[in-house]
Amino acid sequence: MIIVIRLVIVCLFFHYRVMHPVHDAFVLWLISVICEIWFAMSWILDQFPKWFPIERETYLDRLTLRFDKEGQPSQLAPVDFFVSTVDPAKEPPLVTANTILSILAVDYPVDKLSCYVSDDGAAMLTFEGLSETSEFAKKWVPFCKKYSIEPRAPEWYFQQKIDYLKDKVVPNFVRDRRAMKREYEEFKIRINALVAKAQKVPEEGWTMQDGTPWPGNNVRDHPGMIQVLPWSKWWP
């Protein structure tokens, strides 16, 4: 209804403009009217999607039947996920870890999935947190895939106040869930310990296990670092 009212107002406006030309500056008036007509046509064309909205629905079962047939190599395209972070003080490591865990546990062939984390701040806390996350993912991802867990971020999954037994028929689910919750609580304690450790920066800066200075001690000027954490080889 609002669109119709606006259309009527636009038509009345152009009727007035055409019926009352400015003879003293006819060229400028003509250019102005042409521009106004152009903007009006653009607005009208922009309304068509609102009048006739298109809804699309994805059928994952059909995608599986076509590209991921049982007994045959998966034809699904490889997918890369990029997660960027800068300051672990503003972006808590536990939140970053849950983001990465939810990506790794997505319902997709693990050999077709890669996750890249970019830390412009080169914080040792982020590096150590990712190492812990990679180890915990070895337990969390199989658990999610085995029982079709949703949501796949452990923090949000274990906080849900719902009947987590709904639609679950595997007898070992309750036992495995309790064990996984305990594993996640221990994982959180390790992450919290890393955060507490990061608050006490040594005067000479952080050092690595071999005694060499951590390249990211200077946040504003540090060399590039690449660390590969394989996580899919343990998944059959």
Tab-separated table of C-alpha atoms in Angstrom:
chain	number	residue	atom	x	y	z
A	1	MET	CA	0.000	0.000	0.000
A	2	ILE	CA	2.821	2.379	0.864
A	3	ILE	CA	4.490	1.670	-2.473
A	4	VAL	CA	1.270	2.496	-4.336
A	5	ILE	CA	0.909	5.786	-2.441
A	6	ARG	CA	4.487	6.722	-3.258
A	7	LEU	CA	3.921	5.844	-6.916
A	8	VAL	CA	0.873	8.115	-7.037
A	9	ILE	CA	2.863	10.953	-5.458
A	10	VAL	CA	5.652	10.485	-8.006
A	11	CYS	CA	3.142	10.595	-10.880
A	12	LEU	CA	1.563	13.789	-9.504
A	13	PHE	CA	5.011	15.311	-9.105
A	14	PHE	CA	5.943	14.629	-12.741
A	15	HIS	CA	2.570	15.896	-13.914
A	16	TYR	CA	3.287	19.180	-12.165
A	17	ARG	CA	6.847	19.368	-13.516
A	18	VAL	CA	5.792	18.726	-17.122
A	19	MET	CA	2.834	21.100	-16.992
A	20	HIS	CA	4.911	23.928	-15.506
A	21	PRO	CA	8.104	24.250	-17.550
A	22	VAL	CA	10.645	26.959	-16.765
A	23	HIS	CA	10.905	28.923	-20.014
A	24	ASP	CA	13.684	31.210	-18.770
A	25	ALA	CA	15.990	28.209	-18.216
A	26	PHE	CA	14.452	25.591	-20.448
A	27	VAL	CA	17.650	23.577	-20.979
A	28	LEU	CA	18.333	23.287	-17.247
A	29	TRP	CA	14.678	22.436	-16.618
A	30	LEU	CA	14.785	19.706	-19.290
A	31	ILE	CA	17.991	18.183	-17.868
A	32	SER	CA	16.491	18.263	-14.388
A	33	VAL	CA	13.317	16.505	-15.547
A	34	ILE	CA	15.310	13.836	-17.399
A	35	CYS	CA	17.384	13.140	-14.269
A	36	GLU	CA	14.265	12.977	-12.128
A	37	ILE	CA	12.659	10.538	-14.572
A	38	TRP	CA	15.793	8.411	-14.463
A	39	PHE	CA	15.744	8.267	-10.667
A	40	ALA	CA	12.026	7.501	-10.701
A	41	MET	CA	12.512	4.613	-13.141
A	42	SER	CA	15.342	3.256	-11.001
A	43	TRP	CA	13.081	3.387	-7.952
A	44	ILE	CA	10.252	1.608	-9.806
A	45	LEU	CA	12.580	-1.158	-11.012
A	46	ASP	CA	13.829	-1.550	-7.456
A	47	GLN	CA	10.277	-2.252	-6.270
A	48	PHE	CA	9.729	-5.323	-8.470
A	49	PRO	CA	11.629	-7.721	-6.165
A	50	LYS	CA	9.473	-6.481	-3.293
A	51	TRP	CA	6.250	-7.094	-5.241
A	52	PHE	CA	7.321	-10.540	-6.443
A	53	PRO	CA	9.796	-11.941	-3.890
A	54	ILE	CA	11.689	-15.101	-4.798
A	55	GLU	CA	12.263	-17.711	-2.114
A	56	ARG	CA	14.974	-20.319	-2.533
A	57	GLU	CA	15.335	-23.453	-0.456
A	58	THR	CA	18.316	-25.767	-0.278
A	59	TYR	CA	17.725	-29.515	-0.201
A	60	LEU	CA	20.808	-31.020	1.395
A	61	ASP	CA	19.605	-34.567	0.770
A	62	ARG	CA	19.598	-33.928	-2.985
A	63	LEU	CA	23.081	-32.447	-2.761
A	64	THR	CA	24.282	-35.595	-1.024
A	65	LEU	CA	22.640	-37.880	-3.587
A	66	ARG	CA	24.304	-36.043	-6.444
A	67	PHE	CA	27.794	-35.264	-5.170
A	68	ASP	CA	28.388	-37.491	-2.141
A	69	LYS	CA	27.207	-40.954	-3.119
A	70	GLU	CA	27.861	-43.795	-0.733
A	71	GLY	CA	30.808	-45.980	-1.708
A	72	GLN	CA	32.195	-43.392	-4.137
A	73	PRO	CA	34.694	-40.547	-3.682
A	74	SER	CA	32.964	-37.336	-2.692
A	75	GLN	CA	32.479	-34.884	-5.569
A	76	LEU	CA	31.734	-31.954	-3.271
A	77	ALA	CA	33.924	-28.919	-3.843
A	78	PRO	CA	36.621	-28.073	-1.286
A	79	VAL	CA	35.616	-25.298	1.102
A	80	ASP	CA	37.967	-22.836	2.827
A	81	PHE	CA	36.985	-20.865	5.918
A	82	PHE	CA	38.889	-17.768	6.995
A	83	VAL	CA	38.781	-16.469	10.564
A	84	SER	CA	40.546	-13.187	11.332
A	85	THR	CA	41.535	-11.877	14.740
A	86	VAL	CA	43.798	-9.131	16.064
A	87	ASP	CA	43.654	-8.673	19.824
A	88	PRO	CA	42.808	-11.567	22.178
A	89	ALA	CA	41.979	-9.017	24.877
A	90	LYS	CA	39.064	-7.731	22.792
A	91	GLU	CA	38.278	-11.058	21.132
A	92	PRO	CA	38.300	-13.664	23.934
A	93	PRO	CA	40.184	-16.846	22.970
A	94	LEU	CA	37.249	-19.002	24.100
A	95	VAL	CA	34.950	-17.247	21.617
A	96	THR	CA	37.508	-17.689	18.851
A	97	ALA	CA	37.898	-21.351	19.807
A	98	ASN	CA	34.138	-21.946	19.647
A	99	THR	CA	34.005	-20.298	16.240
A	100	ILE	CA	36.723	-22.586	14.916
A	101	LEU	CA	35.212	-25.690	16.518
A	102	SER	CA	31.839	-24.982	14.920
A	103	ILE	CA	33.561	-24.637	11.538
A	104	LEU	CA	35.533	-27.859	11.881
A	105	ALA	CA	32.408	-29.753	12.965
A	106	VAL	CA	30.285	-28.607	10.030
A	107	ASP	CA	28.383	-31.350	8.183
A	108	TYR	CA	30.859	-31.650	5.314
A	109	PRO	CA	33.589	-34.152	4.335
A	110	VAL	CA	36.628	-33.393	6.482
A	111	ASP	CA	39.035	-33.912	3.590
A	112	LYS	CA	37.236	-31.123	1.715
A	113	LEU	CA	37.360	-28.636	4.597
A	114	SER	CA	40.132	-26.212	5.581
A	115	CYS	CA	40.127	-23.489	8.210
A	116	TYR	CA	42.602	-20.598	8.139
A	117	VAL	CA	43.095	-18.277	11.115
A	118	SER	CA	44.771	-14.921	10.554
A	119	ASP	CA	46.105	-13.138	13.646
A	120	ASP	CA	47.476	-9.727	12.724
A	121	GLY	CA	48.536	-9.171	16.326
A	122	ALA	CA	50.718	-12.319	16.376
A	123	ALA	CA	49.725	-12.974	19.991
A	124	MET	CA	51.216	-16.018	21.679
A	125	LEU	CA	47.926	-16.408	23.558
A	126	THR	CA	46.088	-16.889	20.274
A	127	PHE	CA	48.702	-19.362	19.053
A	128	GLU	CA	48.576	-21.464	22.225
A	129	GLY	CA	44.779	-21.253	22.288
A	130	LEU	CA	44.619	-22.589	18.738
A	131	SER	CA	46.904	-25.470	19.678
A	132	GLU	CA	44.544	-26.405	22.513
A	133	THR	CA	41.559	-26.000	20.191
A	134	SER	CA	43.126	-28.320	17.627
A	135	GLU	CA	43.564	-31.015	20.283
A	136	PHE	CA	40.023	-30.637	21.610
A	137	ALA	CA	38.627	-30.751	18.059
A	138	LYS	CA	39.865	-34.334	17.788
A	139	LYS	CA	37.173	-35.261	20.319
A	140	TRP	CA	34.494	-32.666	19.596
A	141	VAL	CA	34.198	-33.130	15.822
A	142	PRO	CA	33.610	-36.924	15.899
A	143	PHE	CA	31.064	-36.414	18.688
A	144	CYS	CA	29.147	-33.853	16.600
A	145	LYS	CA	29.162	-35.988	13.478
A	146	LYS	CA	28.215	-39.179	15.304
A	147	TYR	CA	25.163	-37.682	17.028
A	148	SER	CA	24.305	-34.812	14.605
A	149	ILE	CA	24.824	-32.216	17.322
A	150	GLU	CA	23.356	-28.738	16.859
A	151	PRO	CA	24.583	-26.091	17.439
A	152	ARG	CA	28.136	-27.233	16.886
A	153	ALA	CA	29.830	-24.647	19.071
A	154	PRO	CA	30.284	-26.423	22.435
A	155	GLU	CA	29.732	-23.324	24.578
A	156	TRP	CA	26.293	-22.706	23.092
A	157	TYR	CA	25.417	-26.388	22.881
A	158	PHE	CA	25.983	-27.099	26.562
A	159	GLN	CA	24.191	-23.880	27.599
A	160	GLN	CA	20.917	-24.886	25.933
A	161	LYS	CA	17.972	-25.396	28.259
A	162	ILE	CA	16.240	-27.978	26.095
A	163	ASP	CA	15.603	-31.695	26.043
A	164	TYR	CA	18.902	-32.842	24.557
A	165	LEU	CA	17.607	-36.425	24.376
A	166	LYS	CA	14.993	-35.536	21.766
A	167	ASP	CA	15.413	-37.584	18.560
A	168	LYS	CA	18.450	-39.351	20.039
A	169	VAL	CA	18.226	-43.154	19.806
A	170	VAL	CA	21.849	-44.292	20.262
A	171	PRO	CA	22.162	-45.898	23.733
A	172	ASN	CA	25.642	-44.490	24.399
A	173	PHE	CA	24.643	-40.868	23.766
A	174	VAL	CA	24.084	-39.906	27.423
A	175	ARG	CA	27.396	-41.398	28.492
A	176	ASP	CA	29.294	-39.797	25.606
A	177	ARG	CA	27.636	-36.429	26.202
A	178	ARG	CA	28.618	-36.399	29.857
A	179	ALA	CA	32.168	-37.333	28.944
A	180	MET	CA	32.292	-34.629	26.265
A	181	LYS	CA	30.930	-31.994	28.646
A	182	ARG	CA	33.641	-32.900	31.131
A	183	GLU	CA	36.257	-32.684	28.369
A	184	TYR	CA	34.973	-29.255	27.364
A	185	GLU	CA	35.055	-27.971	30.940
A	186	GLU	CA	38.672	-29.102	31.208
A	187	PHE	CA	39.357	-27.419	27.862
A	188	LYS	CA	37.894	-24.158	29.199
A	189	ILE	CA	40.108	-24.381	32.276
A	190	ARG	CA	43.184	-24.752	30.070
A	191	ILE	CA	42.130	-21.754	27.972
A	192	ASN	CA	41.485	-19.684	31.110
A	193	ALA	CA	44.933	-20.659	32.391
A	194	LEU	CA	46.472	-19.397	29.159
A	195	VAL	CA	44.573	-16.115	29.497
A	196	ALA	CA	45.805	-15.686	33.075
A	197	LYS	CA	49.359	-16.454	31.970
A	198	ALA	CA	49.140	-13.864	29.179
A	199	GLN	CA	48.433	-11.127	31.736
A	200	LYS	CA	51.976	-11.453	33.108
A	201	VAL	CA	54.204	-10.483	30.202
A	202	PRO	CA	57.920	-11.004	30.953
A	203	GLU	CA	60.118	-7.903	30.753
A	204	GLU	CA	62.205	-9.463	27.988
A	205	GLY	CA	59.090	-10.618	26.138
A	206	TRP	CA	57.765	-14.071	25.403
A	207	THR	CA	60.070	-16.892	24.405
A	208	MET	CA	59.382	-20.141	22.579
A	209	GLN	CA	60.152	-23.628	23.864
A	210	ASP	CA	63.624	-23.588	22.311
A	211	GLY	CA	64.449	-20.317	24.101
A	212	THR	CA	64.290	-18.030	21.070
A	213	PRO	CA	62.240	-14.820	21.359
A	214	TRP	CA	58.639	-14.986	20.194
A	215	PRO	CA	58.502	-13.236	16.773
A	216	GLY	CA	55.273	-11.472	17.722
A	217	ASN	CA	56.631	-9.609	20.744
A	218	ASN	CA	56.469	-6.418	18.691
A	219	VAL	CA	52.807	-6.244	17.695
A	220	ARG	CA	53.345	-3.406	15.214
A	221	ASP	CA	56.365	-4.889	13.447
A	222	HIS	CA	56.844	-8.635	13.305
A	223	PRO	CA	57.716	-11.193	10.615
A	224	GLY	CA	55.089	-13.405	9.095
A	225	MET	CA	54.515	-16.754	10.776
A	226	ILE	CA	52.739	-19.846	9.473
A	227	GLN	CA	51.782	-22.798	11.636
A	228	VAL	CA	49.940	-25.807	10.206
A	229	LEU	CA	47.784	-27.714	12.673
A	230	PRO	CA	46.565	-30.935	10.986
A	231	TRP	CA	43.201	-31.985	12.327
A	232	SER	CA	41.588	-34.163	9.660
A	233	LYS	CA	44.067	-37.050	9.594
A	234	TRP	CA	42.685	-38.521	12.787
A	235	TRP	CA	39.165	-38.664	11.316
A	236	PRO	CA	38.485	-41.797	9.226
